[in-house]
């Protein structure tokens, strides 16, 4: 694998980014691709490990050493075949995954020296699209069975594609006006342009997946009707209930959940680039019956985040903005607020600031290192001299004016351990005309789960009685709806593995007419789909490489 001794001879060169002074003024992607000779050299650094720990770091089980070697040897078409063997959407993960595989790379024992796996992955799939190697793969035979997948995020899309390729008739339901879930409506275009999402949606449709956008299952079509029309159902609705901020003044105008803001910003960008409109003409098919059932001529209805024109605009333009939460969602709010022209931006984090390097006593290699990472958004804000990021800060109250609009945020230094109580005498006030709450998500929306009658775990997620199998026969769950808020690589893996369980369930129906609960002790390579290799964390803070 790779060049013999290459890791000793070739210096690591990580992902390149557009200059923050330039990129902060547009919504184009900020990742840059290195020239092919440089990428081949980076692939040559893969060192033929006896035990490739990068496999342990990636829940998808990507064949990383294999395609690193193929890139080194300039065999790109074979590389995309190896990449697609485990990952339906490498162009998503190559842009959005925090690369826990690199944290687990054997070369990372010397911190900062890992193989640049993520940029090689992205280069492979982007070249495959340019060369026309990625084409629809419809099934050769039809099974005669049908599956409804509810939710079109990465987990739902992966499950739908795998099931369709197995020969089943698949209908993918999405309550928003276009498919993609948070990858389309939550993640900004400057991280992933939406034509990247749409070309995968197009592939699903060309393979025979029926797409029903603007249809809210449980409201526009009943659960009973869904169960009657389909042999199996996959719940891939995500974890969409946000964590709230229970402090005085929370009700003031100008305090919003982050996702409400990000949905509006992404829809605005789409309106400028014709993104959503193009998506509806390019595969986002809404059947007339479903549209009529929804009560809207185009099948669309106001949904989470606010459909275009249904809510007052949330804008950061000219305002002092405070973002509460230091993760990816918070960073995306910061990046959008900067591009809107905010007067100032402050990002607050409840937890203490992590150390600058891997703390071996807490997170030794190959675990994900709990260390400081400068987010792309905070790099932009600091370059523009428009804000800061503060750690160990607890919000005590929100202050407003006589008209009920937010004007200030009352904060204090937080103690370093739970419950992170305010330190006496450390109170201060921040000017704030827009406060965005980006403190994570609690669990899936409960109403739909109650209608299906599935059991839930203590956190409110769908409880699995067997891997990916709910307590209701024929109803399965994947992604954040089952495991809780997590990474995109976990979502795709969950969709793929859930599809395996559904396929075996349907095979059981054909075999004896019964409805057996799938017995598969080997799913995902181990006895319990939630056990085995540690893999990456459930979620990680945003960060960029420092060359």
Short mmCIF file of C-alpha atoms in Angstrom, two decimals:
data_model
loop_
_atom_site.label_atom_id
_atom_site.label_comp_id
_atom_site.label_asym_id
_atom_site.label_seq_id
_atom_site.Cartn_x
_atom_site.Cartn_y
_atom_site.Cartn_z
CA UNK A 1 0.00 0.00 0.00
CA UNK A 2 1.43 3.35 -1.00
CA UNK A 3 5.10 4.07 -1.68
CA UNK A 4 7.58 2.05 0.31
CA UNK A 5 8.87 4.45 2.94
CA UNK A 6 6.78 7.27 1.49
CA UNK A 7 5.55 8.40 4.89
CA UNK A 8 9.18 9.10 5.82
CA UNK A 9 9.99 10.99 2.64
CA UNK A 10 6.85 12.95 1.78
CA UNK A 11 5.56 15.82 3.92
CA UNK A 12 1.87 16.00 4.76
CA UNK A 13 -0.05 18.69 2.90
CA UNK A 14 -3.65 18.94 4.09
CA UNK A 15 -6.80 20.47 2.69
CA UNK A 16 -6.47 23.92 1.17
CA UNK A 17 -9.02 26.67 1.88
CA UNK A 18 -9.87 29.87 0.11
CA UNK A 19 -8.57 33.02 1.78
CA UNK A 20 -10.97 33.98 4.60
CA UNK A 21 -10.91 37.64 3.47
CA UNK A 22 -12.25 36.55 0.09
CA UNK A 23 -14.65 33.74 0.96
CA UNK A 24 -16.48 35.71 3.67
CA UNK A 25 -18.13 37.76 0.91
CA UNK A 26 -19.77 34.94 -1.03
CA UNK A 27 -21.51 31.60 -0.61
CA UNK A 28 -19.27 29.47 -2.81
CA UNK A 29 -17.53 26.43 -1.33
CA UNK A 30 -14.30 27.29 0.43
CA UNK A 31 -12.49 23.94 0.02
CA UNK A 32 -9.84 23.79 -2.71
CA UNK A 33 -8.55 20.68 -4.47
CA UNK A 34 -4.84 20.06 -4.81
CA UNK A 35 -3.31 19.14 -8.21
CA UNK A 36 -3.27 15.44 -9.12
CA UNK A 37 0.51 14.99 -8.64
CA UNK A 38 0.22 16.33 -5.09
CA UNK A 39 -2.76 14.10 -4.33
CA UNK A 40 -0.89 11.05 -5.62
CA UNK A 41 2.02 11.94 -3.34
CA UNK A 42 -0.33 12.24 -0.38
CA UNK A 43 -1.78 8.82 -1.20
CA UNK A 44 1.74 7.43 -1.32
CA UNK A 45 2.17 8.32 2.37
CA UNK A 46 -0.26 5.52 3.37
CA UNK A 47 2.11 3.11 5.09
CA UNK A 48 0.65 -0.41 4.70
CA UNK A 49 -0.19 -0.74 8.41
CA UNK A 50 -0.46 -4.24 9.81
CA UNK A 51 -3.70 -3.08 11.46
CA UNK A 52 -5.15 -0.01 9.70
CA UNK A 53 -6.72 1.88 12.61
CA UNK A 54 -8.37 4.28 10.16
CA UNK A 55 -10.96 1.49 9.72
CA UNK A 56 -11.67 1.75 13.44
CA UNK A 57 -12.16 5.48 13.23
CA UNK A 58 -14.67 5.30 10.36
CA UNK A 59 -18.13 3.81 11.04
CA UNK A 60 -18.58 3.17 7.34
CA UNK A 61 -15.61 0.79 7.30
CA UNK A 62 -14.18 2.65 4.30
CA UNK A 63 -11.41 0.75 2.51
CA UNK A 64 -9.05 3.66 3.05
CA UNK A 65 -5.65 2.05 2.41
CA UNK A 66 -7.00 0.49 -0.77
CA UNK A 67 -8.10 3.72 -2.42
CA UNK A 68 -5.10 5.65 -1.12
CA UNK A 69 -2.92 3.15 -2.96
CA UNK A 70 -5.05 3.32 -6.11
CA UNK A 71 -4.74 7.13 -6.19
CA UNK A 72 -0.97 6.82 -5.74
CA UNK A 73 -0.92 4.44 -8.72
CA UNK A 74 -3.18 6.79 -10.77
CA UNK A 75 -6.01 4.23 -10.98
CA UNK A 76 -8.85 6.63 -10.17
CA UNK A 77 -11.74 4.68 -11.67
CA UNK A 78 -10.88 1.67 -9.51
CA UNK A 79 -10.58 4.04 -6.54
CA UNK A 80 -14.17 5.27 -6.90
CA UNK A 81 -15.38 1.66 -7.07
CA UNK A 82 -13.63 0.94 -3.77
CA UNK A 83 -15.01 4.13 -2.26
CA UNK A 84 -18.58 3.38 -3.30
CA UNK A 85 -18.30 -0.16 -1.93
CA UNK A 86 -18.85 1.24 1.57
CA UNK A 87 -20.09 4.82 1.14
CA UNK A 88 -23.06 5.94 -0.96
CA UNK A 89 -22.22 9.64 -0.76
CA UNK A 90 -18.46 10.27 -0.45
CA UNK A 91 -18.93 13.79 -1.82
CA UNK A 92 -20.97 14.54 1.33
CA UNK A 93 -18.50 13.03 3.77
CA UNK A 94 -15.50 14.44 1.90
CA UNK A 95 -16.90 17.92 2.54
CA UNK A 96 -18.67 17.59 5.89
CA UNK A 97 -17.12 14.76 7.92
CA UNK A 98 -14.61 15.83 10.62
CA UNK A 99 -12.37 12.94 9.51
CA UNK A 100 -12.08 10.77 12.62
CA UNK A 101 -10.29 8.32 10.32
CA UNK A 102 -7.36 10.72 10.25
CA UNK A 103 -7.35 10.96 14.03
CA UNK A 104 -7.04 7.16 14.10
CA UNK A 105 -4.34 6.97 11.39
CA UNK A 106 -1.18 5.25 12.63
CA UNK A 107 0.87 8.22 11.39
CA UNK A 108 -1.19 10.41 13.75
CA UNK A 109 0.77 8.89 16.64
CA UNK A 110 3.03 11.78 15.71
CA UNK A 111 0.32 14.43 16.06
CA UNK A 112 -0.53 16.33 12.90
CA UNK A 113 1.14 13.82 10.54
CA UNK A 114 -1.84 11.64 9.50
CA UNK A 115 -2.48 10.70 5.89
CA UNK A 116 -4.80 13.31 4.33
CA UNK A 117 -7.61 10.80 3.88
CA UNK A 118 -10.47 13.26 3.63
CA UNK A 119 -9.07 15.33 0.76
CA UNK A 120 -8.14 12.19 -1.18
CA UNK A 121 -11.69 10.87 -0.73
CA UNK A 122 -13.17 14.12 -2.03
CA UNK A 123 -10.77 14.27 -4.96
CA UNK A 124 -11.72 10.72 -6.01
CA UNK A 125 -15.46 11.34 -6.10
CA UNK A 126 -15.23 14.79 -7.68
CA UNK A 127 -13.05 13.40 -10.46
CA UNK A 128 -15.43 10.47 -10.91
CA UNK A 129 -18.26 12.91 -11.56
CA UNK A 130 -16.16 14.92 -14.01
CA UNK A 131 -15.19 11.76 -15.90
CA UNK A 132 -18.78 10.47 -16.02
CA UNK A 133 -18.02 7.33 -14.03
CA UNK A 134 -20.92 7.77 -11.60
CA UNK A 135 -24.14 6.60 -13.20
CA UNK A 136 -27.54 5.32 -12.01
CA UNK A 137 -27.55 1.66 -10.98
CA UNK A 138 -31.16 0.44 -11.22
CA UNK A 139 -31.88 -3.11 -10.06
CA UNK A 140 -31.80 -5.98 -12.54
CA UNK A 141 -34.84 -7.66 -10.99
CA UNK A 142 -37.90 -6.43 -9.08
CA UNK A 143 -38.78 -8.09 -5.78
CA UNK A 144 -42.45 -7.15 -5.80
CA UNK A 145 -42.07 -5.64 -2.31
CA UNK A 146 -42.45 -1.98 -1.35
CA UNK A 147 -40.79 0.21 1.28
CA UNK A 148 -41.56 3.71 2.52
CA UNK A 149 -38.61 5.72 3.82
CA UNK A 150 -39.63 8.72 5.92
CA UNK A 151 -37.01 11.45 5.88
CA UNK A 152 -34.55 12.25 3.08
CA UNK A 153 -31.40 13.16 4.99
CA UNK A 154 -28.23 11.08 4.50
CA UNK A 155 -29.63 8.11 6.46
CA UNK A 156 -32.91 8.09 4.52
CA UNK A 157 -31.20 8.58 1.17
CA UNK A 158 -28.71 5.77 1.87
CA UNK A 159 -31.46 3.39 2.99
CA UNK A 160 -33.59 4.26 -0.05
CA UNK A 161 -30.73 3.71 -2.48
CA UNK A 162 -29.65 0.40 -0.97
CA UNK A 163 -33.22 -0.93 -0.90
CA UNK A 164 -33.94 0.18 -4.44
CA UNK A 165 -30.78 -1.48 -5.72
CA UNK A 166 -31.95 -4.67 -3.99
CA UNK A 167 -35.02 -4.60 -6.24
CA UNK A 168 -37.66 -3.18 -3.91
CA UNK A 169 -40.08 -0.40 -4.85
CA UNK A 170 -39.02 2.52 -2.66
CA UNK A 171 -40.86 5.77 -1.96
CA UNK A 172 -38.90 8.47 -0.14
CA UNK A 173 -41.08 10.93 1.80
CA UNK A 174 -39.80 14.41 2.69
CA UNK A 175 -41.84 17.14 4.33
CA UNK A 176 -39.63 19.96 3.01
CA UNK A 177 -39.79 21.14 -0.58
CA UNK A 178 -36.64 19.30 -1.67
CA UNK A 179 -34.67 16.25 -0.59
CA UNK A 180 -31.43 16.22 1.39
CA UNK A 181 -32.47 16.98 4.96
CA UNK A 182 -30.07 19.12 6.95
CA UNK A 183 -27.36 18.65 4.32
CA UNK A 184 -29.56 20.76 2.03
CA UNK A 185 -31.32 23.09 4.45
CA UNK A 186 -29.04 23.20 7.50
CA UNK A 187 -25.50 23.16 6.12
CA UNK A 188 -24.52 26.36 4.25
CA UNK A 189 -23.61 26.42 0.56
CA UNK A 190 -20.10 27.58 1.38
CA UNK A 191 -19.54 24.13 2.93
CA UNK A 192 -21.49 22.10 0.35
CA UNK A 193 -23.13 23.66 -2.69
CA UNK A 194 -26.58 22.25 -3.23
CA UNK A 195 -26.02 21.04 -6.77
CA UNK A 196 -23.79 18.44 -5.09
CA UNK A 197 -26.79 17.19 -3.11
CA UNK A 198 -29.14 17.40 -6.06
CA UNK A 199 -27.09 15.24 -8.40
CA UNK A 200 -27.36 12.39 -5.86
CA UNK A 201 -31.10 12.99 -5.58
CA UNK A 202 -31.22 12.80 -9.36
CA UNK A 203 -29.36 9.48 -9.25
CA UNK A 204 -31.86 8.04 -6.78
CA UNK A 205 -34.76 9.10 -8.98
CA UNK A 206 -33.09 7.69 -12.10
CA UNK A 207 -32.65 4.38 -10.26
CA UNK A 208 -36.38 4.27 -9.64
CA UNK A 209 -36.84 5.77 -6.17
CA UNK A 210 -40.16 7.62 -6.02
CA UNK A 211 -39.66 10.99 -4.31
CA UNK A 212 -42.56 12.68 -2.52
CA UNK A 213 -41.50 16.11 -1.30
CA UNK A 214 -43.79 18.45 0.61
CA UNK A 215 -45.53 15.49 2.23
CA UNK A 216 -45.51 15.35 6.02
CA UNK A 217 -46.15 11.77 7.09
CA UNK A 218 -48.63 11.69 9.95
CA UNK A 219 -50.38 14.84 8.71
CA UNK A 220 -50.58 14.80 4.91
CA UNK A 221 -50.70 11.02 4.74
CA UNK A 222 -51.76 8.95 7.74
CA UNK A 223 -49.58 6.31 9.38
CA UNK A 224 -52.35 3.78 8.81
CA UNK A 225 -52.40 4.51 5.09
CA UNK A 226 -48.64 4.23 4.92
CA UNK A 227 -48.66 0.83 6.66
CA UNK A 228 -51.37 -0.41 4.31
CA UNK A 229 -49.58 0.75 1.16
CA UNK A 230 -46.08 -0.50 1.99
CA UNK A 231 -44.60 -3.78 3.21
CA UNK A 232 -42.06 -2.01 5.43
CA UNK A 233 -41.35 1.49 6.73
CA UNK A 234 -38.02 3.08 7.61
CA UNK A 235 -38.07 6.05 10.00
CA UNK A 236 -35.14 8.34 9.21
CA UNK A 237 -36.56 11.62 10.45
CA UNK A 238 -33.44 12.78 12.26
CA UNK A 239 -33.14 14.32 15.71
CA UNK A 240 -34.83 17.66 15.20
CA UNK A 241 -36.02 18.84 18.63
CA UNK A 242 -33.51 21.51 19.67
CA UNK A 243 -32.21 22.05 23.18
CA UNK A 244 -33.78 25.24 24.57
CA UNK A 245 -32.43 27.94 26.88
CA UNK A 246 -34.61 28.15 30.02
CA UNK A 247 -33.69 31.64 31.25
CA UNK A 248 -35.69 34.83 31.86
CA UNK A 249 -36.26 36.72 28.61
CA UNK A 250 -36.13 33.68 26.37
CA UNK A 251 -39.46 34.72 24.84
CA UNK A 252 -38.14 38.05 23.52
CA UNK A 253 -38.26 38.82 19.82
CA UNK A 254 -34.87 38.14 18.30
CA UNK A 255 -34.08 34.91 20.18
CA UNK A 256 -34.27 32.00 17.74
CA UNK A 257 -33.24 28.41 17.35
CA UNK A 258 -30.23 28.11 15.07
CA UNK A 259 -31.95 25.82 12.61
CA UNK A 260 -34.76 28.32 12.00
CA UNK A 261 -32.12 30.84 10.97
CA UNK A 262 -30.10 28.39 8.87
CA UNK A 263 -33.20 27.13 7.02
CA UNK A 264 -34.08 30.68 6.04
CA UNK A 265 -30.54 31.51 4.96
CA UNK A 266 -30.23 28.37 2.83
CA UNK A 267 -33.58 29.02 1.20
CA UNK A 268 -32.50 32.58 0.46
CA UNK A 269 -29.27 31.38 -1.14
CA UNK A 270 -31.27 28.84 -3.16
CA UNK A 271 -33.57 31.60 -4.37
CA UNK A 272 -30.54 33.53 -5.62
CA UNK A 273 -29.05 30.52 -7.41
CA UNK A 274 -32.34 28.85 -8.46
CA UNK A 275 -31.25 25.91 -6.28
CA UNK A 276 -34.56 24.76 -4.80
CA UNK A 277 -36.47 25.59 -7.95
CA UNK A 278 -34.07 23.49 -10.01
CA UNK A 279 -34.34 20.66 -7.54
CA UNK A 280 -38.09 20.48 -7.90
CA UNK A 281 -37.79 20.23 -11.67
CA UNK A 282 -34.95 17.75 -11.32
CA UNK A 283 -36.41 14.84 -9.44
CA UNK A 284 -38.35 16.31 -6.53
CA UNK A 285 -41.58 14.76 -7.70
CA UNK A 286 -44.76 15.34 -5.77
CA UNK A 287 -47.65 13.14 -6.81
CA UNK A 288 -50.99 14.81 -7.42
CA UNK A 289 -52.73 12.59 -4.90
CA UNK A 290 -50.21 13.45 -2.22
CA UNK A 291 -50.38 17.14 -3.08
CA UNK A 292 -54.14 17.11 -2.83
CA UNK A 293 -53.89 15.25 0.45
CA UNK A 294 -51.54 17.95 1.71
CA UNK A 295 -54.00 20.67 0.74
CA UNK A 296 -51.43 22.59 -1.32
CA UNK A 297 -51.31 22.75 -5.10
CA UNK A 298 -47.59 21.95 -5.23
CA UNK A 299 -47.61 19.50 -2.34
CA UNK A 300 -45.48 21.80 -0.17
CA UNK A 301 -46.46 23.17 3.21
CA UNK A 302 -44.74 25.24 5.88
CA UNK A 303 -42.30 23.06 7.81
CA UNK A 304 -39.55 23.32 10.40
CA UNK A 305 -37.37 26.29 9.66
CA UNK A 306 -40.14 28.15 7.88
CA UNK A 307 -40.97 27.73 4.23
CA UNK A 308 -40.30 30.74 1.99
CA UNK A 309 -42.62 33.60 2.76
CA UNK A 310 -44.31 31.93 5.74
CA UNK A 311 -42.43 33.64 8.60
CA UNK A 312 -40.83 37.00 9.26
CA UNK A 313 -37.24 36.92 8.07
CA UNK A 314 -34.55 36.33 10.67
CA UNK A 315 -31.66 38.58 9.71
CA UNK A 316 -28.27 39.39 11.19
CA UNK A 317 -27.63 42.38 8.92
CA UNK A 318 -26.30 45.32 10.92
CA UNK A 319 -26.96 43.61 14.26
CA UNK A 320 -24.89 42.55 17.25
CA UNK A 321 -25.19 38.76 17.07
CA UNK A 322 -24.58 36.23 19.82
CA UNK A 323 -24.45 32.52 18.99
CA UNK A 324 -24.81 30.19 21.98
CA UNK A 325 -23.15 26.85 21.22
CA UNK A 326 -19.67 26.02 19.98
CA UNK A 327 -20.32 23.13 17.58
CA UNK A 328 -20.81 22.87 13.83
CA UNK A 329 -24.30 24.39 13.90
CA UNK A 330 -23.02 27.38 15.86
CA UNK A 331 -20.15 27.84 13.42
CA UNK A 332 -22.57 27.78 10.49
CA UNK A 333 -24.63 30.51 12.17
CA UNK A 334 -21.47 32.59 12.62
CA UNK A 335 -20.49 32.13 8.97
CA UNK A 336 -23.93 33.15 7.73
CA UNK A 337 -24.17 36.15 10.05
CA UNK A 338 -20.80 37.40 8.82
CA UNK A 339 -21.89 37.11 5.20
CA UNK A 340 -25.10 38.98 5.99
CA UNK A 341 -23.15 41.93 7.35
CA UNK A 342 -23.53 41.64 11.13
CA UNK A 343 -22.10 44.50 13.19
CA UNK A 344 -20.41 42.06 15.58
CA UNK A 345 -20.51 38.33 16.33
CA UNK A 346 -19.76 36.57 19.60
CA UNK A 347 -19.88 32.79 19.94
CA UNK A 348 -20.30 31.36 23.43
CA UNK A 349 -19.47 27.87 24.68
CA UNK A 350 -20.48 26.49 28.07
CA UNK A 351 -17.56 24.05 28.31
CA UNK A 352 -13.95 25.06 29.10
CA UNK A 353 -11.58 25.75 26.20
CA UNK A 354 -9.85 22.51 25.14
CA UNK A 355 -6.05 22.25 25.18
CA UNK A 356 -4.15 23.10 21.96
CA UNK A 357 -2.79 19.56 21.54
CA UNK A 358 -4.08 16.04 22.12
CA UNK A 359 -4.31 15.34 25.87
CA UNK A 360 -2.93 11.80 25.92
CA UNK A 361 -4.10 11.21 29.45
CA UNK A 362 -7.71 11.82 28.39
CA UNK A 363 -7.97 10.91 24.71
CA UNK A 364 -4.91 8.92 23.67
CA UNK A 365 -4.42 7.83 20.08
CA UNK A 366 -6.40 6.40 18.27
CA UNK A 367 -9.34 8.05 20.08
CA UNK A 368 -10.78 11.32 18.82
CA UNK A 369 -8.59 14.03 20.44
CA UNK A 370 -10.40 16.53 22.63
CA UNK A 371 -8.32 19.52 21.58
CA UNK A 372 -8.93 23.06 20.35
CA UNK A 373 -9.82 23.48 16.70
CA UNK A 374 -10.33 26.87 15.13
CA UNK A 375 -13.56 26.77 13.12
CA UNK A 376 -13.66 28.09 9.58
CA UNK A 377 -16.25 30.65 10.68
CA UNK A 378 -14.27 31.98 13.62
CA UNK A 379 -11.20 32.27 11.38
CA UNK A 380 -13.29 34.47 9.07
CA UNK A 381 -14.65 36.58 11.93
CA UNK A 382 -11.23 37.11 13.49
CA UNK A 383 -9.74 38.02 10.11
CA UNK A 384 -12.48 40.64 9.70
CA UNK A 385 -11.96 41.76 13.33
CA UNK A 386 -15.69 41.49 13.97
CA UNK A 387 -15.95 39.15 16.93
CA UNK A 388 -14.66 36.50 19.27
CA UNK A 389 -15.31 33.09 20.77
CA UNK A 390 -15.56 32.72 24.55
CA UNK A 391 -15.46 29.54 26.62
CA UNK A 392 -16.86 28.62 30.04
CA UNK A 393 -19.73 31.09 29.66
CA UNK A 394 -23.22 30.55 31.07
CA UNK A 395 -26.22 32.66 30.08
CA UNK A 396 -28.26 33.89 33.06
CA UNK A 397 -30.89 36.07 31.35
CA UNK A 398 -31.90 37.84 28.15
CA UNK A 399 -32.65 41.55 28.32
CA UNK A 400 -35.03 43.45 26.07
CA UNK A 401 -36.50 46.87 25.31
CA UNK A 402 -40.02 48.21 25.84
CA UNK A 403 -41.17 46.71 22.51
CA UNK A 404 -40.13 43.21 23.56
CA UNK A 405 -37.05 43.02 21.36
CA UNK A 406 -33.81 41.51 22.61
CA UNK A 407 -31.11 44.08 23.42
CA UNK A 408 -28.61 42.31 25.66
CA UNK A 409 -27.45 38.97 26.94
CA UNK A 410 -26.58 38.62 30.62
CA UNK A 411 -23.74 36.13 31.06
CA UNK A 412 -21.25 34.97 33.66
CA UNK A 413 -18.17 32.83 33.87
CA UNK A 414 -19.18 29.18 34.33
CA UNK A 415 -17.68 26.76 36.78
CA UNK A 416 -15.55 24.11 35.07
CA UNK A 417 -17.69 21.15 36.12
CA UNK A 418 -21.42 20.32 35.87
CA UNK A 419 -23.83 21.89 36.44
CA UNK A 420 -21.61 24.77 35.22
CA UNK A 421 -23.06 27.24 37.69
CA UNK A 422 -22.22 30.96 37.30
CA UNK A 423 -19.18 32.16 39.23
CA UNK A 424 -20.18 34.87 41.68
CA UNK A 425 -18.90 38.30 40.74
CA UNK A 426 -18.18 37.39 37.10
CA UNK A 427 -21.46 38.68 35.67
CA UNK A 428 -21.37 40.92 32.60
CA UNK A 429 -23.57 42.01 29.71
CA UNK A 430 -23.19 41.59 25.98
CA UNK A 431 -25.01 43.74 23.41
CA UNK A 432 -27.29 41.43 21.43
CA UNK A 433 -29.96 42.18 18.84
CA UNK A 434 -30.04 38.61 17.54
CA UNK A 435 -29.45 35.54 19.72
CA UNK A 436 -29.15 32.15 18.02
CA UNK A 437 -29.45 28.97 20.10
CA UNK A 438 -27.16 26.24 18.73
CA UNK A 439 -26.94 23.95 21.76
CA UNK A 440 -27.59 20.65 20.06
CA UNK A 441 -30.65 18.45 19.60
CA UNK A 442 -32.50 16.28 22.09
CA UNK A 443 -34.41 13.64 20.12
CA UNK A 444 -36.77 13.10 17.16
CA UNK A 445 -40.11 14.84 17.07
CA UNK A 446 -42.33 12.62 19.19
CA UNK A 447 -45.73 12.97 17.51
CA UNK A 448 -44.87 10.74 14.54
CA UNK A 449 -43.27 8.10 16.77
CA UNK A 450 -46.40 8.04 18.92
CA UNK A 451 -48.57 7.54 15.83
CA UNK A 452 -46.46 4.55 14.79
CA UNK A 453 -46.60 3.22 18.35
CA UNK A 454 -42.88 2.43 18.50
CA UNK A 455 -41.10 2.11 21.81
CA UNK A 456 -38.62 4.84 22.68
CA UNK A 457 -35.51 4.82 24.79
CA UNK A 458 -34.82 7.07 27.78
CA UNK A 459 -33.62 9.86 25.47
CA UNK A 460 -36.74 9.77 23.28
CA UNK A 461 -35.13 8.01 20.31
CA UNK A 462 -36.66 4.98 18.57
CA UNK A 463 -35.70 1.94 20.65
CA UNK A 464 -34.32 -0.97 18.66
CA UNK A 465 -35.42 -4.44 19.82
CA UNK A 466 -32.99 -5.86 17.26
CA UNK A 467 -30.51 -3.91 15.13
CA UNK A 468 -32.42 -1.10 13.41
CA UNK A 469 -35.71 -2.89 14.14
CA UNK A 470 -38.41 -1.12 16.15
CA UNK A 471 -40.90 -2.73 18.50
CA UNK A 472 -43.54 -2.59 15.74
CA UNK A 473 -43.16 -5.36 13.11
CA UNK A 474 -42.25 -3.96 9.73
CA UNK A 475 -41.14 -0.57 11.09
CA UNK A 476 -37.41 0.15 11.18
CA UNK A 477 -35.32 3.16 12.19
CA UNK A 478 -31.98 4.59 11.13
CA UNK A 479 -29.77 7.61 11.69
CA UNK A 480 -30.28 10.25 14.36
CA UNK A 481 -33.87 9.10 14.93
CA UNK A 482 -32.44 5.87 16.35
CA UNK A 483 -29.01 6.73 17.75
CA UNK A 484 -29.44 10.43 18.58
CA UNK A 485 -27.57 13.46 17.24
CA UNK A 486 -24.47 12.24 15.47
CA UNK A 487 -22.13 12.55 12.49
CA UNK A 488 -22.94 12.24 8.80
CA UNK A 489 -20.80 9.10 8.53
CA UNK A 490 -22.92 7.44 11.21
CA UNK A 491 -26.08 8.49 9.34
CA UNK A 492 -24.96 6.92 6.06
CA UNK A 493 -23.79 3.77 7.81
CA UNK A 494 -27.10 3.49 9.67
CA UNK A 495 -29.06 3.86 6.44
CA UNK A 496 -27.02 1.14 4.77
CA UNK A 497 -27.23 -1.30 7.67
CA UNK A 498 -30.93 -0.63 8.23
CA UNK A 499 -31.53 -1.42 4.55
CA UNK A 500 -29.91 -4.83 5.10
CA UNK A 501 -32.30 -5.57 7.93
CA UNK A 502 -35.32 -4.46 5.90
CA UNK A 503 -34.21 -6.58 2.95
CA UNK A 504 -33.94 -9.65 5.19
CA UNK A 505 -37.31 -8.92 6.73
CA UNK A 506 -38.89 -8.75 3.27
CA UNK A 507 -37.15 -11.98 2.26
CA UNK A 508 -38.73 -13.59 5.32
CA UNK A 509 -42.17 -12.46 4.20
CA UNK A 510 -41.60 -14.07 0.82
CA UNK A 511 -40.31 -17.28 2.38
CA UNK A 512 -43.19 -18.17 4.68
CA UNK A 513 -45.73 -15.38 4.60
CA UNK A 514 -44.98 -14.48 8.20
CA UNK A 515 -43.43 -11.34 9.64
CA UNK A 516 -40.31 -12.49 11.51
CA UNK A 517 -38.10 -10.13 13.45
CA UNK A 518 -34.72 -10.26 11.69
CA UNK A 519 -32.11 -12.33 13.48
CA UNK A 520 -28.69 -11.13 12.41
CA UNK A 521 -25.96 -11.33 15.01
CA UNK A 522 -23.39 -10.40 12.41
CA UNK A 523 -24.88 -7.13 11.20
CA UNK A 524 -22.16 -4.51 10.79
CA UNK A 525 -19.63 -7.16 11.74
CA UNK A 526 -20.52 -7.59 15.39
CA UNK A 527 -23.23 -8.95 17.67
CA UNK A 528 -24.81 -5.61 18.46
CA UNK A 529 -24.88 -2.76 15.99
CA UNK A 530 -24.02 -0.35 18.81
CA UNK A 531 -21.06 -2.33 20.14
CA UNK A 532 -17.66 -3.21 18.73
CA UNK A 533 -15.03 -0.66 17.66
CA UNK A 534 -15.36 2.70 19.34
CA UNK A 535 -15.37 4.66 16.12
CA UNK A 536 -15.64 8.45 16.15
CA UNK A 537 -17.49 10.54 18.73
CA UNK A 538 -21.22 11.16 18.43
CA UNK A 539 -20.50 14.74 17.43
CA UNK A 540 -17.43 16.92 17.33
CA UNK A 541 -16.65 20.59 17.29
CA UNK A 542 -15.88 22.29 14.00
CA UNK A 543 -12.28 22.80 13.07
CA UNK A 544 -9.89 23.50 10.22
CA UNK A 545 -6.39 22.28 9.65
CA UNK A 546 -3.50 24.59 10.35
CA UNK A 547 -0.85 24.12 7.68
#
